[in-house]
């Protein structure tokens, strides 16, 4: 392992030890999986995983998180959390992530306190500083710790260390909550979130790994984002009609392909500059 990565790993362990005991906000993604593995190594049974089960999270992610904890012998708490019941969230304003995370992490802090855990930690890293992320403001207000960020980890570092430690998530595609698929101002409903999830499950079933199905025009338009190298597959393997038919069956009147390809946070591209600097 490279010296720089070893040093960051040591700093991460020190950050976790300084917490004494932690509740890890664990989604099962690349970042939180490394964080949880490091927390177990540093704190043993004083590290407990908490996974939110909500309309914003595909059930497969909750199941994968549970399987990881069971395999590693980590105490795991699945927290039912109705994100759509949080005031203001269903209207999907530009600060939706702030409203949602503030409510969710307030609940996690309560549950952590009940178990005598001193800190709640999340998987934010330095790359999260580069996009519009109002949820970071909620974490700061609630004094949620971000040990990966404090230890100087970028996403590439997280993947590299995960690979070195033998974590299967080292090359897992980036995930985000299902609400991020909807244009700001588009009303969020259980049916709409489920429809997006089923559309993405269909594309995953075709072998595409990193993708998004973005929703516009009141749910009538689906905009598919694929990796640039995967776009050609739609045409060379005759998948266009299959995709069109599948998404039409889910209720989308129009299906489009974004020629710029997959990119995290593409729904933020239309926000005003001052909004993007918030949080």
PDB file of C-alpha atoms in Angstrom:
ATOM      1  CA  UNK A   1       0.000   0.000   0.000  1.00  0.00           C
ATOM      2  CA  UNK A   2       1.329   3.466  -0.861  1.00  0.00           C
ATOM      3  CA  UNK A   3       2.701   5.508   2.024  1.00  0.00           C
ATOM      4  CA  UNK A   4       0.221   8.348   1.488  1.00  0.00           C
ATOM      5  CA  UNK A   5      -2.675   5.912   1.720  1.00  0.00           C
ATOM      6  CA  UNK A   6      -1.194   4.298   4.827  1.00  0.00           C
ATOM      7  CA  UNK A   7      -0.921   7.716   6.443  1.00  0.00           C
ATOM      8  CA  UNK A   8      -4.529   8.535   5.628  1.00  0.00           C
ATOM      9  CA  UNK A   9      -5.609   5.168   6.982  1.00  0.00           C
ATOM     10  CA  UNK A  10      -3.766   5.921  10.239  1.00  0.00           C
ATOM     11  CA  UNK A  11      -5.399   9.349  10.466  1.00  0.00           C
ATOM     12  CA  UNK A  12      -8.806   7.758   9.866  1.00  0.00           C
ATOM     13  CA  UNK A  13      -8.225   5.277  12.695  1.00  0.00           C
ATOM     14  CA  UNK A  14      -7.157   8.126  14.992  1.00  0.00           C
ATOM     15  CA  UNK A  15     -10.289  10.125  14.135  1.00  0.00           C
ATOM     16  CA  UNK A  16     -12.481   7.139  14.981  1.00  0.00           C
ATOM     17  CA  UNK A  17     -10.651   6.293  18.207  1.00  0.00           C
ATOM     18  CA  UNK A  18     -11.051   9.904  19.333  1.00  0.00           C
ATOM     19  CA  UNK A  19     -14.832   9.484  19.062  1.00  0.00           C
ATOM     20  CA  UNK A  20     -14.808   6.705  21.650  1.00  0.00           C
ATOM     21  CA  UNK A  21     -17.843   4.949  20.171  1.00  0.00           C
ATOM     22  CA  UNK A  22     -19.770   5.576  16.981  1.00  0.00           C
ATOM     23  CA  UNK A  23     -23.033   5.097  15.163  1.00  0.00           C
ATOM     24  CA  UNK A  24     -22.056   4.773  11.492  1.00  0.00           C
ATOM     25  CA  UNK A  25     -24.606   6.034   8.973  1.00  0.00           C
ATOM     26  CA  UNK A  26     -24.272   3.021   6.705  1.00  0.00           C
ATOM     27  CA  UNK A  27     -25.836   2.937   3.235  1.00  0.00           C
ATOM     28  CA  UNK A  28     -23.762   0.054   1.920  1.00  0.00           C
ATOM     29  CA  UNK A  29     -22.084   2.300  -0.638  1.00  0.00           C
ATOM     30  CA  UNK A  30     -18.366   2.681  -1.303  1.00  0.00           C
ATOM     31  CA  UNK A  31     -17.725   5.426   1.248  1.00  0.00           C
ATOM     32  CA  UNK A  32     -19.758   4.201   4.192  1.00  0.00           C
ATOM     33  CA  UNK A  33     -18.555   0.616   3.743  1.00  0.00           C
ATOM     34  CA  UNK A  34     -14.925   1.650   4.126  1.00  0.00           C
ATOM     35  CA  UNK A  35     -15.866   3.867   7.059  1.00  0.00           C
ATOM     36  CA  UNK A  36     -17.708   1.034   8.800  1.00  0.00           C
ATOM     37  CA  UNK A  37     -14.860  -1.433   8.212  1.00  0.00           C
ATOM     38  CA  UNK A  38     -12.383   1.081   9.640  1.00  0.00           C
ATOM     39  CA  UNK A  39     -14.669   1.791  12.601  1.00  0.00           C
ATOM     40  CA  UNK A  40     -14.928  -1.896  13.435  1.00  0.00           C
ATOM     41  CA  UNK A  41     -11.154  -2.247  13.204  1.00  0.00           C
ATOM     42  CA  UNK A  42     -10.582   0.785  15.459  1.00  0.00           C
ATOM     43  CA  UNK A  43     -13.435   0.378  17.937  1.00  0.00           C
ATOM     44  CA  UNK A  44     -14.697  -3.191  17.750  1.00  0.00           C
ATOM     45  CA  UNK A  45     -18.155  -3.561  19.262  1.00  0.00           C
ATOM     46  CA  UNK A  46     -18.237   0.166  19.993  1.00  0.00           C
ATOM     47  CA  UNK A  47     -19.057   0.702  16.315  1.00  0.00           C
ATOM     48  CA  UNK A  48     -22.688   0.107  15.331  1.00  0.00           C
ATOM     49  CA  UNK A  49     -24.141   0.455  11.828  1.00  0.00           C
ATOM     50  CA  UNK A  50     -27.413   2.295  11.237  1.00  0.00           C
ATOM     51  CA  UNK A  51     -29.140   1.972   7.854  1.00  0.00           C
ATOM     52  CA  UNK A  52     -32.182   4.035   6.899  1.00  0.00           C
ATOM     53  CA  UNK A  53     -34.974   2.151   5.148  1.00  0.00           C
ATOM     54  CA  UNK A  54     -36.950   4.787   3.297  1.00  0.00           C
ATOM     55  CA  UNK A  55     -38.787   5.413   0.019  1.00  0.00           C
ATOM     56  CA  UNK A  56     -35.591   7.074  -1.210  1.00  0.00           C
ATOM     57  CA  UNK A  57     -33.488   3.898  -0.871  1.00  0.00           C
ATOM     58  CA  UNK A  58     -33.769   0.819  -3.102  1.00  0.00           C
ATOM     59  CA  UNK A  59     -34.532  -2.257  -0.996  1.00  0.00           C
ATOM     60  CA  UNK A  60     -31.547  -4.065  -2.526  1.00  0.00           C
ATOM     61  CA  UNK A  61     -29.241  -1.513  -0.892  1.00  0.00           C
ATOM     62  CA  UNK A  62     -30.709  -2.182   2.560  1.00  0.00           C
ATOM     63  CA  UNK A  63     -30.348  -5.923   2.015  1.00  0.00           C
ATOM     64  CA  UNK A  64     -26.739  -5.590   0.868  1.00  0.00           C
ATOM     65  CA  UNK A  65     -25.941  -3.464   3.916  1.00  0.00           C
ATOM     66  CA  UNK A  66     -27.480  -6.074   6.208  1.00  0.00           C
ATOM     67  CA  UNK A  67     -25.514  -8.861   4.523  1.00  0.00           C
ATOM     68  CA  UNK A  68     -22.214  -7.009   4.958  1.00  0.00           C
ATOM     69  CA  UNK A  69     -22.835  -6.480   8.672  1.00  0.00           C
ATOM     70  CA  UNK A  70     -23.884 -10.087   9.191  1.00  0.00           C
ATOM     71  CA  UNK A  71     -20.752 -11.316   7.416  1.00  0.00           C
ATOM     72  CA  UNK A  72     -18.520  -9.112   9.567  1.00  0.00           C
ATOM     73  CA  UNK A  73     -20.348  -9.575  12.865  1.00  0.00           C
ATOM     74  CA  UNK A  74     -21.211  -5.891  13.136  1.00  0.00           C
ATOM     75  CA  UNK A  75     -24.266  -4.813  15.106  1.00  0.00           C
ATOM     76  CA  UNK A  76     -26.735  -3.433  12.583  1.00  0.00           C
ATOM     77  CA  UNK A  77     -29.852  -1.350  13.133  1.00  0.00           C
ATOM     78  CA  UNK A  78     -32.289  -0.829  10.249  1.00  0.00           C
ATOM     79  CA  UNK A  79     -34.124   2.441  10.853  1.00  0.00           C
ATOM     80  CA  UNK A  80     -37.550   2.807   9.194  1.00  0.00           C
ATOM     81  CA  UNK A  81     -37.729   6.430   8.092  1.00  0.00           C
ATOM     82  CA  UNK A  82     -40.494   7.986   6.010  1.00  0.00           C
ATOM     83  CA  UNK A  83     -38.655  10.695   4.118  1.00  0.00           C
ATOM     84  CA  UNK A  84     -41.847  11.838   2.391  1.00  0.00           C
ATOM     85  CA  UNK A  85     -43.364  12.678   5.779  1.00  0.00           C
ATOM     86  CA  UNK A  86     -40.615  15.210   6.526  1.00  0.00           C
ATOM     87  CA  UNK A  87     -42.184  18.680   6.111  1.00  0.00           C
ATOM     88  CA  UNK A  88     -41.278  20.195   2.752  1.00  0.00           C
ATOM     89  CA  UNK A  89     -39.415  17.209   1.311  1.00  0.00           C
ATOM     90  CA  UNK A  90     -42.166  15.893  -0.994  1.00  0.00           C
ATOM     91  CA  UNK A  91     -42.283  19.278  -2.774  1.00  0.00           C
ATOM     92  CA  UNK A  92     -38.642  18.626  -3.768  1.00  0.00           C
ATOM     93  CA  UNK A  93     -37.197  22.111  -3.291  1.00  0.00           C
ATOM     94  CA  UNK A  94     -33.540  22.845  -4.023  1.00  0.00           C
ATOM     95  CA  UNK A  95     -32.721  22.354  -0.334  1.00  0.00           C
ATOM     96  CA  UNK A  96     -34.531  18.999  -0.140  1.00  0.00           C
ATOM     97  CA  UNK A  97     -31.342  17.237   0.921  1.00  0.00           C
ATOM     98  CA  UNK A  98     -30.916  19.634   3.842  1.00  0.00           C
ATOM     99  CA  UNK A  99     -34.458  19.031   5.076  1.00  0.00           C
ATOM    100  CA  UNK A 100     -34.145  15.269   4.703  1.00  0.00           C
ATOM    101  CA  UNK A 101     -30.712  14.873   6.259  1.00  0.00           C
ATOM    102  CA  UNK A 102     -31.520  17.166   9.151  1.00  0.00           C
ATOM    103  CA  UNK A 103     -34.538  15.062  10.046  1.00  0.00           C
ATOM    104  CA  UNK A 104     -32.795  11.713   9.467  1.00  0.00           C
ATOM    105  CA  UNK A 105     -29.623  12.506  11.386  1.00  0.00           C
ATOM    106  CA  UNK A 106     -31.625  14.006  14.233  1.00  0.00           C
ATOM    107  CA  UNK A 107     -33.278  10.592  14.505  1.00  0.00           C
ATOM    108  CA  UNK A 108     -29.939   8.780  14.268  1.00  0.00           C
ATOM    109  CA  UNK A 109     -28.532  10.937  17.052  1.00  0.00           C
ATOM    110  CA  UNK A 110     -31.484   9.995  19.248  1.00  0.00           C
ATOM    111  CA  UNK A 111     -30.996   6.285  18.563  1.00  0.00           C
ATOM    112  CA  UNK A 112     -27.249   6.539  19.100  1.00  0.00           C
ATOM    113  CA  UNK A 113     -27.779   8.243  22.445  1.00  0.00           C
ATOM    114  CA  UNK A 114     -30.154   5.478  23.517  1.00  0.00           C
ATOM    115  CA  UNK A 115     -27.342   2.977  22.904  1.00  0.00           C
ATOM    116  CA  UNK A 116     -24.741   5.091  24.644  1.00  0.00           C
ATOM    117  CA  UNK A 117     -22.830   5.817  21.449  1.00  0.00           C
ATOM    118  CA  UNK A 118     -20.940   9.085  21.657  1.00  0.00           C
ATOM    119  CA  UNK A 119     -20.846  10.182  18.016  1.00  0.00           C
ATOM    120  CA  UNK A 120     -22.699   9.764  14.750  1.00  0.00           C
ATOM    121  CA  UNK A 121     -20.375   9.547  11.743  1.00  0.00           C
ATOM    122  CA  UNK A 122     -20.995   9.626   8.004  1.00  0.00           C
ATOM    123  CA  UNK A 123     -19.008   8.854   4.857  1.00  0.00           C
ATOM    124  CA  UNK A 124     -18.578  12.351   3.416  1.00  0.00           C
ATOM    125  CA  UNK A 125     -15.173  12.942   1.810  1.00  0.00           C
ATOM    126  CA  UNK A 126     -13.249  15.782   0.207  1.00  0.00           C
ATOM    127  CA  UNK A 127     -14.867  15.270  -3.190  1.00  0.00           C
ATOM    128  CA  UNK A 128     -18.203  16.210  -1.630  1.00  0.00           C
ATOM    129  CA  UNK A 129     -16.939  19.774  -1.284  1.00  0.00           C
ATOM    130  CA  UNK A 130     -17.091  20.278  -5.047  1.00  0.00           C
ATOM    131  CA  UNK A 131     -20.842  20.138  -5.714  1.00  0.00           C
ATOM    132  CA  UNK A 132     -24.040  21.698  -4.387  1.00  0.00           C
ATOM    133  CA  UNK A 133     -24.655  19.614  -1.251  1.00  0.00           C
ATOM    134  CA  UNK A 134     -27.011  21.352   1.202  1.00  0.00           C
ATOM    135  CA  UNK A 135     -27.054  18.159   3.269  1.00  0.00           C
ATOM    136  CA  UNK A 136     -23.544  19.020   4.441  1.00  0.00           C
ATOM    137  CA  UNK A 137     -24.991  22.051   6.215  1.00  0.00           C
ATOM    138  CA  UNK A 138     -27.389  19.823   8.135  1.00  0.00           C
ATOM    139  CA  UNK A 139     -24.513  17.581   9.223  1.00  0.00           C
ATOM    140  CA  UNK A 140     -22.554  20.595  10.463  1.00  0.00           C
ATOM    141  CA  UNK A 141     -25.523  21.926  12.432  1.00  0.00           C
ATOM    142  CA  UNK A 142     -26.018  18.552  14.122  1.00  0.00           C
ATOM    143  CA  UNK A 143     -22.296  18.007  14.809  1.00  0.00           C
ATOM    144  CA  UNK A 144     -22.155  14.841  12.706  1.00  0.00           C
ATOM    145  CA  UNK A 145     -18.558  13.734  12.273  1.00  0.00           C
ATOM    146  CA  UNK A 146     -17.078  12.925   8.853  1.00  0.00           C
ATOM    147  CA  UNK A 147     -13.862  10.996   9.614  1.00  0.00           C
ATOM    148  CA  UNK A 148     -13.000  10.294   5.968  1.00  0.00           C
ATOM    149  CA  UNK A 149     -13.163  14.008   5.217  1.00  0.00           C
ATOM    150  CA  UNK A 150     -11.135  14.883   8.314  1.00  0.00           C
ATOM    151  CA  UNK A 151      -8.485  12.292   7.401  1.00  0.00           C
ATOM    152  CA  UNK A 152      -8.046  13.777   3.921  1.00  0.00           C
ATOM    153  CA  UNK A 153      -9.725  11.112   1.794  1.00  0.00           C
ATOM    154  CA  UNK A 154     -10.829  11.717  -1.771  1.00  0.00           C
ATOM    155  CA  UNK A 155     -13.084   9.241  -3.579  1.00  0.00           C
ATOM    156  CA  UNK A 156     -10.106   7.730  -5.383  1.00  0.00           C
ATOM    157  CA  UNK A 157      -8.399   7.124  -2.018  1.00  0.00           C
ATOM    158  CA  UNK A 158     -11.510   5.416  -0.684  1.00  0.00           C
ATOM    159  CA  UNK A 159     -11.656   3.070  -3.655  1.00  0.00           C
ATOM    160  CA  UNK A 160      -7.923   2.355  -3.472  1.00  0.00           C
ATOM    161  CA  UNK A 161      -7.957   1.545   0.247  1.00  0.00           C
ATOM    162  CA  UNK A 162     -11.144  -0.480  -0.112  1.00  0.00           C
ATOM    163  CA  UNK A 163      -9.445  -2.554  -2.789  1.00  0.00           C
ATOM    164  CA  UNK A 164      -6.334  -3.030  -0.668  1.00  0.00           C
ATOM    165  CA  UNK A 165      -8.489  -4.206   2.241  1.00  0.00           C
ATOM    166  CA  UNK A 166     -10.421  -6.644   0.056  1.00  0.00           C
ATOM    167  CA  UNK A 167     -13.765  -4.855   0.299  1.00  0.00           C
ATOM    168  CA  UNK A 168     -16.052  -5.929  -2.553  1.00  0.00           C
ATOM    169  CA  UNK A 169     -17.447  -2.388  -2.787  1.00  0.00           C
ATOM    170  CA  UNK A 170     -14.148  -0.921  -4.033  1.00  0.00           C
ATOM    171  CA  UNK A 171     -15.512  -0.669  -7.590  1.00  0.00           C
ATOM    172  CA  UNK A 172     -19.212  -0.399  -6.766  1.00  0.00           C
ATOM    173  CA  UNK A 173     -20.946   2.242  -8.908  1.00  0.00           C
ATOM    174  CA  UNK A 174     -21.712   5.535  -7.202  1.00  0.00           C
ATOM    175  CA  UNK A 175     -25.173   5.656  -5.713  1.00  0.00           C
ATOM    176  CA  UNK A 176     -27.457   8.459  -4.606  1.00  0.00           C
ATOM    177  CA  UNK A 177     -30.930   8.560  -3.137  1.00  0.00           C
ATOM    178  CA  UNK A 178     -33.780   8.064  -5.592  1.00  0.00           C
ATOM    179  CA  UNK A 179     -35.038  11.594  -4.964  1.00  0.00           C
ATOM    180  CA  UNK A 180     -31.977  12.903  -6.803  1.00  0.00           C
ATOM    181  CA  UNK A 181     -33.471  11.547 -10.039  1.00  0.00           C
ATOM    182  CA  UNK A 182     -36.208  14.205 -10.071  1.00  0.00           C
ATOM    183  CA  UNK A 183     -35.898  17.780 -11.283  1.00  0.00           C
ATOM    184  CA  UNK A 184     -36.237  20.244  -8.415  1.00  0.00           C
ATOM    185  CA  UNK A 185     -39.870  21.207  -8.006  1.00  0.00           C
ATOM    186  CA  UNK A 186     -41.160  17.871  -9.319  1.00  0.00           C
ATOM    187  CA  UNK A 187     -43.446  16.405  -6.641  1.00  0.00           C
ATOM    188  CA  UNK A 188     -42.025  13.283  -5.009  1.00  0.00           C
ATOM    189  CA  UNK A 189     -44.400  10.349  -4.501  1.00  0.00           C
ATOM    190  CA  UNK A 190     -43.957   6.721  -3.531  1.00  0.00           C
ATOM    191  CA  UNK A 191     -45.252   5.629  -6.931  1.00  0.00           C
ATOM    192  CA  UNK A 192     -42.853   7.912  -8.781  1.00  0.00           C
ATOM    193  CA  UNK A 193     -39.847   6.815  -6.739  1.00  0.00           C
ATOM    194  CA  UNK A 194     -40.782   3.163  -7.237  1.00  0.00           C
ATOM    195  CA  UNK A 195     -41.132   3.725 -10.978  1.00  0.00           C
ATOM    196  CA  UNK A 196     -37.647   5.195 -11.239  1.00  0.00           C
ATOM    197  CA  UNK A 197     -36.247   2.341  -9.197  1.00  0.00           C
ATOM    198  CA  UNK A 198     -37.879  -0.224 -11.498  1.00  0.00           C
ATOM    199  CA  UNK A 199     -36.564   1.591 -14.579  1.00  0.00           C
ATOM    200  CA  UNK A 200     -33.026   1.535 -13.219  1.00  0.00           C
ATOM    201  CA  UNK A 201     -33.361  -2.099 -12.165  1.00  0.00           C
ATOM    202  CA  UNK A 202     -34.294  -2.918 -15.772  1.00  0.00           C
ATOM    203  CA  UNK A 203     -31.184  -1.172 -17.117  1.00  0.00           C
ATOM    204  CA  UNK A 204     -28.998  -2.839 -14.517  1.00  0.00           C
ATOM    205  CA  UNK A 205     -30.445  -6.135 -15.682  1.00  0.00           C
ATOM    206  CA  UNK A 206     -29.153  -5.363 -19.180  1.00  0.00           C
ATOM    207  CA  UNK A 207     -25.631  -5.164 -17.803  1.00  0.00           C
ATOM    208  CA  UNK A 208     -25.246  -1.399 -17.454  1.00  0.00           C
ATOM    209  CA  UNK A 209     -23.554  -0.573 -14.129  1.00  0.00           C
ATOM    210  CA  UNK A 210     -23.253   3.187 -13.664  1.00  0.00           C
ATOM    211  CA  UNK A 211     -26.466   4.923 -14.681  1.00  0.00           C
ATOM    212  CA  UNK A 212     -29.322   7.216 -13.735  1.00  0.00           C
ATOM    213  CA  UNK A 213     -32.897   7.615 -14.948  1.00  0.00           C
ATOM    214  CA  UNK A 214     -33.734  11.287 -14.442  1.00  0.00           C
ATOM    215  CA  UNK A 215     -37.366  12.447 -14.436  1.00  0.00           C
ATOM    216  CA  UNK A 216     -38.761  15.661 -15.939  1.00  0.00           C
ATOM    217  CA  UNK A 217     -42.032  17.162 -17.168  1.00  0.00           C
ATOM    218  CA  UNK A 218     -44.214  15.949 -14.321  1.00  0.00           C
ATOM    219  CA  UNK A 219     -43.031  12.379 -14.676  1.00  0.00           C
ATOM    220  CA  UNK A 220     -43.706  12.120 -18.416  1.00  0.00           C
ATOM    221  CA  UNK A 221     -40.077  12.300 -19.574  1.00  0.00           C
ATOM    222  CA  UNK A 222     -37.292   9.884 -18.594  1.00  0.00           C
ATOM    223  CA  UNK A 223     -33.735  11.037 -19.358  1.00  0.00           C
ATOM    224  CA  UNK A 224     -31.274   8.152 -19.274  1.00  0.00           C
ATOM    225  CA  UNK A 225     -27.652   8.763 -18.309  1.00  0.00           C
ATOM    226  CA  UNK A 226     -25.124   6.027 -19.106  1.00  0.00           C
ATOM    227  CA  UNK A 227     -21.346   5.984 -19.105  1.00  0.00           C
ATOM    228  CA  UNK A 228     -20.123   7.339 -22.472  1.00  0.00           C
ATOM    229  CA  UNK A 229     -18.573   3.982 -23.340  1.00  0.00           C
ATOM    230  CA  UNK A 230     -21.937   2.275 -22.721  1.00  0.00           C
ATOM    231  CA  UNK A 231     -24.048   4.545 -24.916  1.00  0.00           C
ATOM    232  CA  UNK A 232     -23.036   2.723 -28.089  1.00  0.00           C
ATOM    233  CA  UNK A 233     -24.290  -0.569 -26.617  1.00  0.00           C
ATOM    234  CA  UNK A 234     -27.863   0.640 -26.896  1.00  0.00           C
ATOM    235  CA  UNK A 235     -27.480   0.718 -30.649  1.00  0.00           C
ATOM    236  CA  UNK A 236     -24.910  -1.960 -31.458  1.00  0.00           C
ATOM    237  CA  UNK A 237     -26.748  -4.578 -29.377  1.00  0.00           C
ATOM    238  CA  UNK A 238     -30.222  -3.582 -30.522  1.00  0.00           C
ATOM    239  CA  UNK A 239     -31.379  -2.501 -27.049  1.00  0.00           C
ATOM    240  CA  UNK A 240     -33.105   0.743 -27.979  1.00  0.00           C
ATOM    241  CA  UNK A 241     -36.530  -0.774 -28.615  1.00  0.00           C
ATOM    242  CA  UNK A 242     -36.355  -2.933 -25.480  1.00  0.00           C
ATOM    243  CA  UNK A 243     -35.530   0.066 -23.319  1.00  0.00           C
ATOM    244  CA  UNK A 244     -38.217   2.207 -24.938  1.00  0.00           C
ATOM    245  CA  UNK A 245     -40.863  -0.478 -24.467  1.00  0.00           C
ATOM    246  CA  UNK A 246     -39.893  -1.211 -20.872  1.00  0.00           C
ATOM    247  CA  UNK A 247     -39.960   2.421 -19.774  1.00  0.00           C
ATOM    248  CA  UNK A 248     -43.185   3.081 -21.688  1.00  0.00           C
ATOM    249  CA  UNK A 249     -44.736   0.173 -19.789  1.00  0.00           C
ATOM    250  CA  UNK A 250     -43.729   1.924 -16.568  1.00  0.00           C
ATOM    251  CA  UNK A 251     -45.667   5.007 -17.650  1.00  0.00           C
ATOM    252  CA  UNK A 252     -43.083   7.266 -19.251  1.00  0.00           C
ATOM    253  CA  UNK A 253     -44.499   8.999 -22.326  1.00  0.00           C
ATOM    254  CA  UNK A 254     -41.057   9.995 -23.614  1.00  0.00           C
ATOM    255  CA  UNK A 255     -37.670   8.348 -23.202  1.00  0.00           C
ATOM    256  CA  UNK A 256     -34.494  10.285 -24.014  1.00  0.00           C
ATOM    257  CA  UNK A 257     -30.767   9.567 -23.892  1.00  0.00           C
ATOM    258  CA  UNK A 258     -28.447  12.202 -22.462  1.00  0.00           C
ATOM    259  CA  UNK A 259     -25.557  12.408 -24.926  1.00  0.00           C
ATOM    260  CA  UNK A 260     -23.238  13.823 -22.260  1.00  0.00           C
ATOM    261  CA  UNK A 261     -23.518  10.574 -20.353  1.00  0.00           C
ATOM    262  CA  UNK A 262     -23.615   9.820 -16.648  1.00  0.00           C
ATOM    263  CA  UNK A 263     -22.451  12.497 -14.209  1.00  0.00           C
ATOM    264  CA  UNK A 264     -23.178  12.867 -10.522  1.00  0.00           C
ATOM    265  CA  UNK A 265     -25.296  15.846  -9.550  1.00  0.00           C
ATOM    266  CA  UNK A 266     -26.549  16.629 -13.051  1.00  0.00           C
ATOM    267  CA  UNK A 267     -29.831  17.912 -11.595  1.00  0.00           C
ATOM    268  CA  UNK A 268     -27.814  20.691  -9.936  1.00  0.00           C
ATOM    269  CA  UNK A 269     -26.553  22.072 -13.240  1.00  0.00           C
ATOM    270  CA  UNK A 270     -29.504  24.421 -13.620  1.00  0.00           C
ATOM    271  CA  UNK A 271     -29.236  25.974 -10.170  1.00  0.00           C
ATOM    272  CA  UNK A 272     -28.140  29.559  -9.796  1.00  0.00           C
ATOM    273  CA  UNK A 273     -24.517  30.045  -8.746  1.00  0.00           C
ATOM    274  CA  UNK A 274     -25.451  31.436  -5.340  1.00  0.00           C
ATOM    275  CA  UNK A 275     -27.595  28.389  -4.606  1.00  0.00           C
ATOM    276  CA  UNK A 276     -24.771  26.032  -5.581  1.00  0.00           C
ATOM    277  CA  UNK A 277     -22.517  27.699  -3.012  1.00  0.00           C
ATOM    278  CA  UNK A 278     -25.015  27.132  -0.195  1.00  0.00           C
ATOM    279  CA  UNK A 279     -24.048  24.370   2.249  1.00  0.00           C
TER     280      UNK A 279
END
